[in-house]
Coordinates of C-alpha atoms and ligand atoms in Angstrom, one line a residue:
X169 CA 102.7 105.6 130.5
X170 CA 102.8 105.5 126.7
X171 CA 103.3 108.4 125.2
X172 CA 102.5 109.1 121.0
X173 CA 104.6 112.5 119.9
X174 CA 104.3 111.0 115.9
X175 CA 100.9 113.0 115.1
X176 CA 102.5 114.4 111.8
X177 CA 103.1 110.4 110.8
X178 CA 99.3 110.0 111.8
X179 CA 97.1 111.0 113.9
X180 CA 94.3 108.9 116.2
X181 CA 90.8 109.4 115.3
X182 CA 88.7 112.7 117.2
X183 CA 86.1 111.4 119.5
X184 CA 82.9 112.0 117.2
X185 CA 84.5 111.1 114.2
X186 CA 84.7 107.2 115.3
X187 CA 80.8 107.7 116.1
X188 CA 80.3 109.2 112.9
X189 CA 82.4 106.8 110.5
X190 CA 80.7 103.4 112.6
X191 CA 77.2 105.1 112.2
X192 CA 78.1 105.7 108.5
X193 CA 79.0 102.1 107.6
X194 CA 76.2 100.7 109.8
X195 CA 73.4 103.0 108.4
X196 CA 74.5 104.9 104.9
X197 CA 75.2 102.0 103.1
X198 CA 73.9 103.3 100.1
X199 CA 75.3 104.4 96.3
X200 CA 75.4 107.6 96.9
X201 CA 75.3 108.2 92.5
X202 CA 71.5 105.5 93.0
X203 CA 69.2 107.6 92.6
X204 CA 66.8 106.0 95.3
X205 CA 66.0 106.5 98.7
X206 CA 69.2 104.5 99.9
X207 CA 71.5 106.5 97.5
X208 CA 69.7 109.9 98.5
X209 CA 70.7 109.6 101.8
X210 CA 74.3 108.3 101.1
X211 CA 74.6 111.4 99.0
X212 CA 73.1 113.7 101.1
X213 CA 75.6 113.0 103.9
X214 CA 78.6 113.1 101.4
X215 CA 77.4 116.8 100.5
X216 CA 77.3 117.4 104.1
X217 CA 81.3 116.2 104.2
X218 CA 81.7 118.3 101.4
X219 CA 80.6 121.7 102.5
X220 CA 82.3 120.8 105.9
X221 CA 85.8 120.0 104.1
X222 CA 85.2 123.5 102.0
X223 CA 84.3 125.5 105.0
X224 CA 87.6 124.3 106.3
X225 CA 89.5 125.9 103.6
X226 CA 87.5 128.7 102.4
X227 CA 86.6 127.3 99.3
X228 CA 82.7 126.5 97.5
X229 CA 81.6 122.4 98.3
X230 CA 81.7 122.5 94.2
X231 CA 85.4 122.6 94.0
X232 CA 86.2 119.8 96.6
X233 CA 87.0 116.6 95.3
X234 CA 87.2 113.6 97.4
X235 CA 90.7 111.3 97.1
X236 CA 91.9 108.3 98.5
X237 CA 94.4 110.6 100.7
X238 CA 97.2 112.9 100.1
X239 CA 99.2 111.0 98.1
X240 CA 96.1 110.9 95.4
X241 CA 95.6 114.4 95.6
X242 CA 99.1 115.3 95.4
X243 CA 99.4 112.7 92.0
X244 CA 96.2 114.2 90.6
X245 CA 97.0 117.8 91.1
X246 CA 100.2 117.3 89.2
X247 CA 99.5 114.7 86.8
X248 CA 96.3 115.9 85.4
X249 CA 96.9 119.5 85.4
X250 CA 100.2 118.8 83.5
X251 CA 99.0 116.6 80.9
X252 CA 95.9 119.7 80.2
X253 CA 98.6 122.2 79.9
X254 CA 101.3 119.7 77.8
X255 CA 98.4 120.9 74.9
X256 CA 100.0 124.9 75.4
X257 CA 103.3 123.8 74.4
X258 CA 104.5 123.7 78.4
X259 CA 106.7 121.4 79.4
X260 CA 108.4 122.3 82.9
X261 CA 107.6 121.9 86.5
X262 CA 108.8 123.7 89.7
X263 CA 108.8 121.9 93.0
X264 CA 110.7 122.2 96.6
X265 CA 113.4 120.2 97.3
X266 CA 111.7 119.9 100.6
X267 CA 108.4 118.6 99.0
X268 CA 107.1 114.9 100.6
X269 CA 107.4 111.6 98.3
X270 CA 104.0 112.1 96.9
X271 CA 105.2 115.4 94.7
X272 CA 108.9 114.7 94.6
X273 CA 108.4 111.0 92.6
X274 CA 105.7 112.5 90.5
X275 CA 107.6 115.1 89.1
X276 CA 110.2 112.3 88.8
X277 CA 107.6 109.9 86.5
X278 CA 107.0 113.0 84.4
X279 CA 111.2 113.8 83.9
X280 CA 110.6 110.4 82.3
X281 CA 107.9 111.4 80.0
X282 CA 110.1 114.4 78.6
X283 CA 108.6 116.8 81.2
X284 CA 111.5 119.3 82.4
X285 CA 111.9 119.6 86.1
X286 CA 113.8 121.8 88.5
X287 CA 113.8 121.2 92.0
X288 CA 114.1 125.1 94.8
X289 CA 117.0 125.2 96.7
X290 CA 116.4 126.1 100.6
X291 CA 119.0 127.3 103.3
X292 CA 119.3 126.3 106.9
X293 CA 115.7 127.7 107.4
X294 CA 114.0 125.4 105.7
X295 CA 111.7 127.8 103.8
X296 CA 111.5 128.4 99.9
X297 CA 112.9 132.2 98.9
X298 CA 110.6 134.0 96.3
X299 CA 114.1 134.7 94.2
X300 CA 115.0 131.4 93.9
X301 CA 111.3 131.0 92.4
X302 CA 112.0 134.5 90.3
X303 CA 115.1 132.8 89.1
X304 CA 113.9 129.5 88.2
X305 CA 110.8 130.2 86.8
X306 CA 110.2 130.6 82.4
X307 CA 107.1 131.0 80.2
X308 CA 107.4 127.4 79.9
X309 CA 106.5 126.6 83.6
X310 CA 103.3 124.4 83.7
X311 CA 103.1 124.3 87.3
X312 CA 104.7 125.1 90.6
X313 CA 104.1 123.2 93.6
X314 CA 105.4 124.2 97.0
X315 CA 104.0 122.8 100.2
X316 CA 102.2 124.8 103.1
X317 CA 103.7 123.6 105.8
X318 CA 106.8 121.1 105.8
X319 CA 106.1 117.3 107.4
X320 CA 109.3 117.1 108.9
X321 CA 110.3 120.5 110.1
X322 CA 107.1 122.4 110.1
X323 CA 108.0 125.2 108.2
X324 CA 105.2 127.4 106.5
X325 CA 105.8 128.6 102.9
X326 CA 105.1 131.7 101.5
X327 CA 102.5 130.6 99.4
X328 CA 100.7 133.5 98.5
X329 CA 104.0 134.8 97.0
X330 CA 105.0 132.0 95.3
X331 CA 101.6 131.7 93.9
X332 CA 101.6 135.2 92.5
X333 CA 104.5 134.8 90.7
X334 CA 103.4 131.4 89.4
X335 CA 100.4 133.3 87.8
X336 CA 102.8 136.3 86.5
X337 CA 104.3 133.6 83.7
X338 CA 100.9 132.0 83.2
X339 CA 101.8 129.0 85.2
X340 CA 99.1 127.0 87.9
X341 CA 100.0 126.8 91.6
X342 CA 99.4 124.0 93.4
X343 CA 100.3 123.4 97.3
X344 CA 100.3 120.4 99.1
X345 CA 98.3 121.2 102.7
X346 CA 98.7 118.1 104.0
X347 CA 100.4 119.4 107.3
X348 CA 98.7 122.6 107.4
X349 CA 95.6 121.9 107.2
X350 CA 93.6 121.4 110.4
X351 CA 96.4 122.9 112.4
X352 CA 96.8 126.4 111.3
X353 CA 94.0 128.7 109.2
X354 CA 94.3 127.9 105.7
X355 CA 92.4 130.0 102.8
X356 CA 92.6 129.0 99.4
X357 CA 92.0 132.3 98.3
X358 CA 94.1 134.7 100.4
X359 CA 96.7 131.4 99.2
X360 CA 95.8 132.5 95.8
X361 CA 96.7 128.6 95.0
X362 CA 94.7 127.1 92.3
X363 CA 95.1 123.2 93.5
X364 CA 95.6 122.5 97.2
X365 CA 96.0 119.0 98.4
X366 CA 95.0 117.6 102.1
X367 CA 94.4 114.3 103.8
X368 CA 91.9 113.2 106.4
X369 CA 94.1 111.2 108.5
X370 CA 96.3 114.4 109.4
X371 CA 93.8 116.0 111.1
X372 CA 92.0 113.5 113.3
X373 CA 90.1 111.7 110.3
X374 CA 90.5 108.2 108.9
X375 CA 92.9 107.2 107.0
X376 CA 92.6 106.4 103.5
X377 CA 90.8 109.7 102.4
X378 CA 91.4 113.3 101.7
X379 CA 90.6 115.8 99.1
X380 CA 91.8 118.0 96.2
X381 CA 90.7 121.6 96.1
X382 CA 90.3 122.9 92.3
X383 CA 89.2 126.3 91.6
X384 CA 86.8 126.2 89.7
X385 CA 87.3 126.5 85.6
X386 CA 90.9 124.8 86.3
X387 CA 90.8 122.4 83.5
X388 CA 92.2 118.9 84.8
X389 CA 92.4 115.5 83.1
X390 CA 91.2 112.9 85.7
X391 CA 93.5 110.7 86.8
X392 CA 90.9 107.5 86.7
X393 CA 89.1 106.5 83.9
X394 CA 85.9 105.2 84.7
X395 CA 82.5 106.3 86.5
X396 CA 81.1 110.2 86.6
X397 CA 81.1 110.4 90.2
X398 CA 82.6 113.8 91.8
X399 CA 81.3 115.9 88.5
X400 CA 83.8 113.9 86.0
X401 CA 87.0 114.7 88.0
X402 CA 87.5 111.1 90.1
X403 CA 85.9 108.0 89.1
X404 CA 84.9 105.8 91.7
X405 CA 82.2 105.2 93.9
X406 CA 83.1 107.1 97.0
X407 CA 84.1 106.0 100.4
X408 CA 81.3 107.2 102.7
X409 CA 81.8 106.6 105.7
X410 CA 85.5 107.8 105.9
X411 CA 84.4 111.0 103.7
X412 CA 81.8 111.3 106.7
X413 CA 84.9 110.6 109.1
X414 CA 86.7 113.8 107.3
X415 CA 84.0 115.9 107.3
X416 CA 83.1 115.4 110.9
X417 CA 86.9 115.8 111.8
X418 CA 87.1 119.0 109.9
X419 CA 84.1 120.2 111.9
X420 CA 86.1 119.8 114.7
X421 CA 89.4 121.4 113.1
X422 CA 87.5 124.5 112.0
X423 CA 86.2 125.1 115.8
X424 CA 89.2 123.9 117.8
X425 CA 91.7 125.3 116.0
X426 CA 92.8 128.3 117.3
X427 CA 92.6 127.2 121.0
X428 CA 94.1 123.5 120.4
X429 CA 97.2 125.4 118.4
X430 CA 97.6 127.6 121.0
X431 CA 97.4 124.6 123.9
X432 CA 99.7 122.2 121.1
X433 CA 102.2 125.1 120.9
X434 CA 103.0 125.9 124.3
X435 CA 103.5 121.9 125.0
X436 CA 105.6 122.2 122.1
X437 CA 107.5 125.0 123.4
X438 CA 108.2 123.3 126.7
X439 CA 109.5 120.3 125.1
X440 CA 111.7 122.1 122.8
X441 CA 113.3 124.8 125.4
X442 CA 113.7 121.7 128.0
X443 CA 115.6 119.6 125.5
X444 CA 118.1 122.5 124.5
X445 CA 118.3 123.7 127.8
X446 CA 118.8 120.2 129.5
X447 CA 120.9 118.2 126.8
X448 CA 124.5 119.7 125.1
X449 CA 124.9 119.8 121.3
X450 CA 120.8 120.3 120.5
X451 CA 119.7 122.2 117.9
X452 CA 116.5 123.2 116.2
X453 CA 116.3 121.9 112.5
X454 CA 114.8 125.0 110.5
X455 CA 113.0 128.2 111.0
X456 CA 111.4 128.2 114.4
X457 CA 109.2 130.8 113.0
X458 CA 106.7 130.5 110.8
X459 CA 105.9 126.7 111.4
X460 CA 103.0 124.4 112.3
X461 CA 102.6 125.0 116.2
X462 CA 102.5 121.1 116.9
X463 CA 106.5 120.3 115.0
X464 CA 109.7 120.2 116.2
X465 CA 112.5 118.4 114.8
X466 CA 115.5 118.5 116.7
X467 CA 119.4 117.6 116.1
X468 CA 121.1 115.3 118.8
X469 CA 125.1 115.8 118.5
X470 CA 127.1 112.4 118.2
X471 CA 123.8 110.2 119.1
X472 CA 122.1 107.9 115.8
X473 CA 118.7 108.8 115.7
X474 CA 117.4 105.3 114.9
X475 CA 118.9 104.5 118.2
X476 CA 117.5 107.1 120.2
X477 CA 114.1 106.4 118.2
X478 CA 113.9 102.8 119.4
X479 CA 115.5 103.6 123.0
X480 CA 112.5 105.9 123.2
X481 CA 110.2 103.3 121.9
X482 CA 111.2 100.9 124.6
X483 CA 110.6 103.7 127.4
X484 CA 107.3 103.7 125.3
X485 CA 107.4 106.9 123.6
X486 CA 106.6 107.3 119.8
X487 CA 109.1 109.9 117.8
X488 CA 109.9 109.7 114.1
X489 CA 113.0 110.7 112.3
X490 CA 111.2 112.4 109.8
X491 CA 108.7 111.0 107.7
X492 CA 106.9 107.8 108.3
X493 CA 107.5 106.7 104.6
X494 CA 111.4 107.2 104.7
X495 CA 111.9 104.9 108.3
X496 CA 112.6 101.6 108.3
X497 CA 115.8 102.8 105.8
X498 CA 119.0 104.2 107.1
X499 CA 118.7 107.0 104.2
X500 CA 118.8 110.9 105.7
X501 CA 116.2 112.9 105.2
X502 CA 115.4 114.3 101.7
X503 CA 114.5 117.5 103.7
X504 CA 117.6 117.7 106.1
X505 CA 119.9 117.1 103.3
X506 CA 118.3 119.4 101.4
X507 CA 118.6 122.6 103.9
X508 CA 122.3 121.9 103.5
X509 CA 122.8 120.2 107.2
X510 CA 126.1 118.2 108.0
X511 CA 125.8 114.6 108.1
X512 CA 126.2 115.3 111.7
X513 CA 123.2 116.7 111.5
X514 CA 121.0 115.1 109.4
X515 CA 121.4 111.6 110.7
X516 CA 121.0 112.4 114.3
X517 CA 117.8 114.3 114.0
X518 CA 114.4 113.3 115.7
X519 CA 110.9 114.8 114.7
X520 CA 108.6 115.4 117.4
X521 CA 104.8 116.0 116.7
X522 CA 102.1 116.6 119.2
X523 CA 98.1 117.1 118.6
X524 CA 95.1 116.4 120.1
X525 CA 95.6 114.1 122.8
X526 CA 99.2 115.4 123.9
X527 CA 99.4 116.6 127.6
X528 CA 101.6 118.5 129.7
X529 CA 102.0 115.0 132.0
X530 CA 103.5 113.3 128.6
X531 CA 105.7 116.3 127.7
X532 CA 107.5 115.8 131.1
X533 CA 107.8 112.4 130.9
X534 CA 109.7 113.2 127.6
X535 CA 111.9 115.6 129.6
X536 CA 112.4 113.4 131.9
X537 CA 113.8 109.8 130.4
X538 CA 115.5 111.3 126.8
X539 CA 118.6 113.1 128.8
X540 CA 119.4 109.9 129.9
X541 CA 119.1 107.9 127.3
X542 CA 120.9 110.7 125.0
X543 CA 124.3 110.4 127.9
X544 CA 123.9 106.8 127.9
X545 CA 123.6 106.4 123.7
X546 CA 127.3 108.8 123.7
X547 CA 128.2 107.4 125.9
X548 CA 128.4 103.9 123.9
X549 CA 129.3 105.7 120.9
X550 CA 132.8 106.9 122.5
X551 CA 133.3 103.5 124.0
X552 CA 132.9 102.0 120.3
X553 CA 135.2 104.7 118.5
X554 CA 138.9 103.7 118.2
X555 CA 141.3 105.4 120.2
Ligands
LIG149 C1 103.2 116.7 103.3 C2 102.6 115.4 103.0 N1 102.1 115.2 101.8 C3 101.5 114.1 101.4 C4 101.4 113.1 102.3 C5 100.7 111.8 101.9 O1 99.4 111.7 102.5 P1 98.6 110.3 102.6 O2 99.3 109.6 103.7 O3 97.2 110.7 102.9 O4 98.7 109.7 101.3 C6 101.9 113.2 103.6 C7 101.9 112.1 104.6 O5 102.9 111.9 105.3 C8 102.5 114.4 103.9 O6 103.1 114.7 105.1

């Protein structure tokens, strides 16, 4: 039994969405900016993606633009509203320490360009306080940008706050929705955001594709120079069939949602109060509550996580230690480090992430093997440390 508990890495494609994305490539071939037949109907189908990826998150099709992912969306939220507003004089930019790669390295490329940046604390809970915001923020601020909901913790932020004080000193607020959306309702207005960032692949979709939300009358300089596709904003001639992928998958997200958070947070659940109650020295990383219904990320005392990572992986189960882009290094987590966790703590922590597919059957195998391996990983450690 092979068992994939790494849906916040990626997630495998809904059923529907594979149908959709083959027909796509098979029959919509066409330029969707031709204006012939073939482009017509290439077209037609992307507006059809479109309205579904606004329905999804409460905004008008008008304001969705397609991306090559999160990482894009992320880059052109922050990159082209910054260099619109660097013309008013502002020159700083507030992020979360917590943020993913995709935010954290952009503000770093524009601290090289002279832009000012400042980085929010967060505590143990792994959530961003409105007075560190309040302190932090100046008429100066360009932009603030605070994730929904955390990729390795699953913590929600309190956007809507954050945003209103973002508006209070004139500045934009952008949130990156990559691991909210599809899992948990998310409304760009009650967010009161004005740039909200989300990927297909996150939510049962292709890979290779999301979407950046802008309210409309934002003024943003495009990150691409080239073509007028997607009303000026993102030259390119779109990728149908995965857009078609997205907008079939957020279809699905929109109906499912409710029910498949409620079914992904009670397996959750189990397989968090199993491993606390069944293995000594666990913890929960973060704020239990509010987070993503499907995340769990969860300290193991005096056991390496890479080792328990690729122990599970031979018993054929798929964890993470936190996100995709940071494995394959020994480096603790950005996000861990930044909640202020011991090394302790921060080097032996696995993510679990469920979705879709996850079962009750796979939670229990979980259960079953990691005690083991946990006793037989300390058990190796204490044999290897000098007496
Ligand atoms: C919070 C967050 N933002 C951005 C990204 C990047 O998205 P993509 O893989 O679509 O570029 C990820 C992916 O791990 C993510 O978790």
């Amino acid at each position: 039994m092979r068992v994939y508990f790494d849906y916040n890495a990626t997630t495998p494609l809904a059923p529907g969405v594979v149908d959709a994305v083959i027909a796509a490539t098979r029959d919509l071939f066409g330029n969707p900016s031709s204006v012939h037949y073939y482009g017509q109907q290439a077209k037609a189908a992307l507006d059809e993606a479109r309205s579904a990826v606004a329905a999804l998150i409460g905004a008008e099709p008008s304001e969705v633009v397609f991306t090559a992912g999160g990482t894009e969306s992320d880059n052109f939220a922050i990159r082209g509203a910054a260099e619109t507003l660097e013309q008013t004089g502002r020159r700083h930019l507030i992020a979360s320490a917590i943020e993913h790669e995709a935010v954290l390295n952009t503000l770093k490329a524009l601290a090289r360009r002279g832009w000012r940046t400042t980085l929010l604390p967060v505590d143990q809970t792994g959530i961003v306080s409105p007075d560190r915001v309040r302190e932090l923020i100046t008429d100066d601020t360009a932009i603030v940008s605070v994730m929904h909901a955390n990729n390795e913790i699953g913590t929600i932020q309190p956007i809507a706050e954050l945003a209103a004080m973002a508006h209070a000193h004139g500045a934009l607020m952008h949130t990156d929705a990559v691991q909210s959306t599809g899992k948990i309702p998310v409304d760009v207005r009650a967010l009161g955001v004005d740039l909200l960032s989300l990927s297909a692949h996150k939510f049962n979709g292709p890979k290779g594709t999301g979407a950046l939300w802008i309210k409309r009358g934002t003024r943003m300089q495009p990150l691409l120079t080239g073509g007028k596709h997607e009303r000026n904003r993102r030259a390119g001639t779109e990728n149908v069939p995965a857009i078609i992928g997205m907008g079939a998958a957020a279809r699905l997200a929109a109906a499912k949602m409710i029910e498949e958070g409620r079914r992904v947070e009670a397996l959750r659940n189990r397989l968090e109060d199993a491993i606390l109650r069944t293995i000594p020295g666990t913890a929960v990383n973060g704020a239990r509550q509010p987070r993503v219904p499907n995340t769990t990320n969860i300290s193991f005392d005096r056991v390496e996580a890479e080792s328990l990572l690729i122990a599970l992986d031979l018993e054929g189960i798929a964890v993470s230690t936190g996100s995709a882009c940071s494995s394959g290094t020994l480096e603790p987590s950005h996000v861990l480090r930044a909640m202020g966790l011991p090394p302790h703590r921060t080097q032996n922590s696995l993510r679990f992430s469920l979705g879709m597919y996850s079962t009750q059957e796979e939670v229990d195998r979980v259960i079953d093997v990691l005690p083991r391996l946990v006793e037989k990983l300390r058990g190796l450690t204490r044999k290897a440390a000098p007496v």
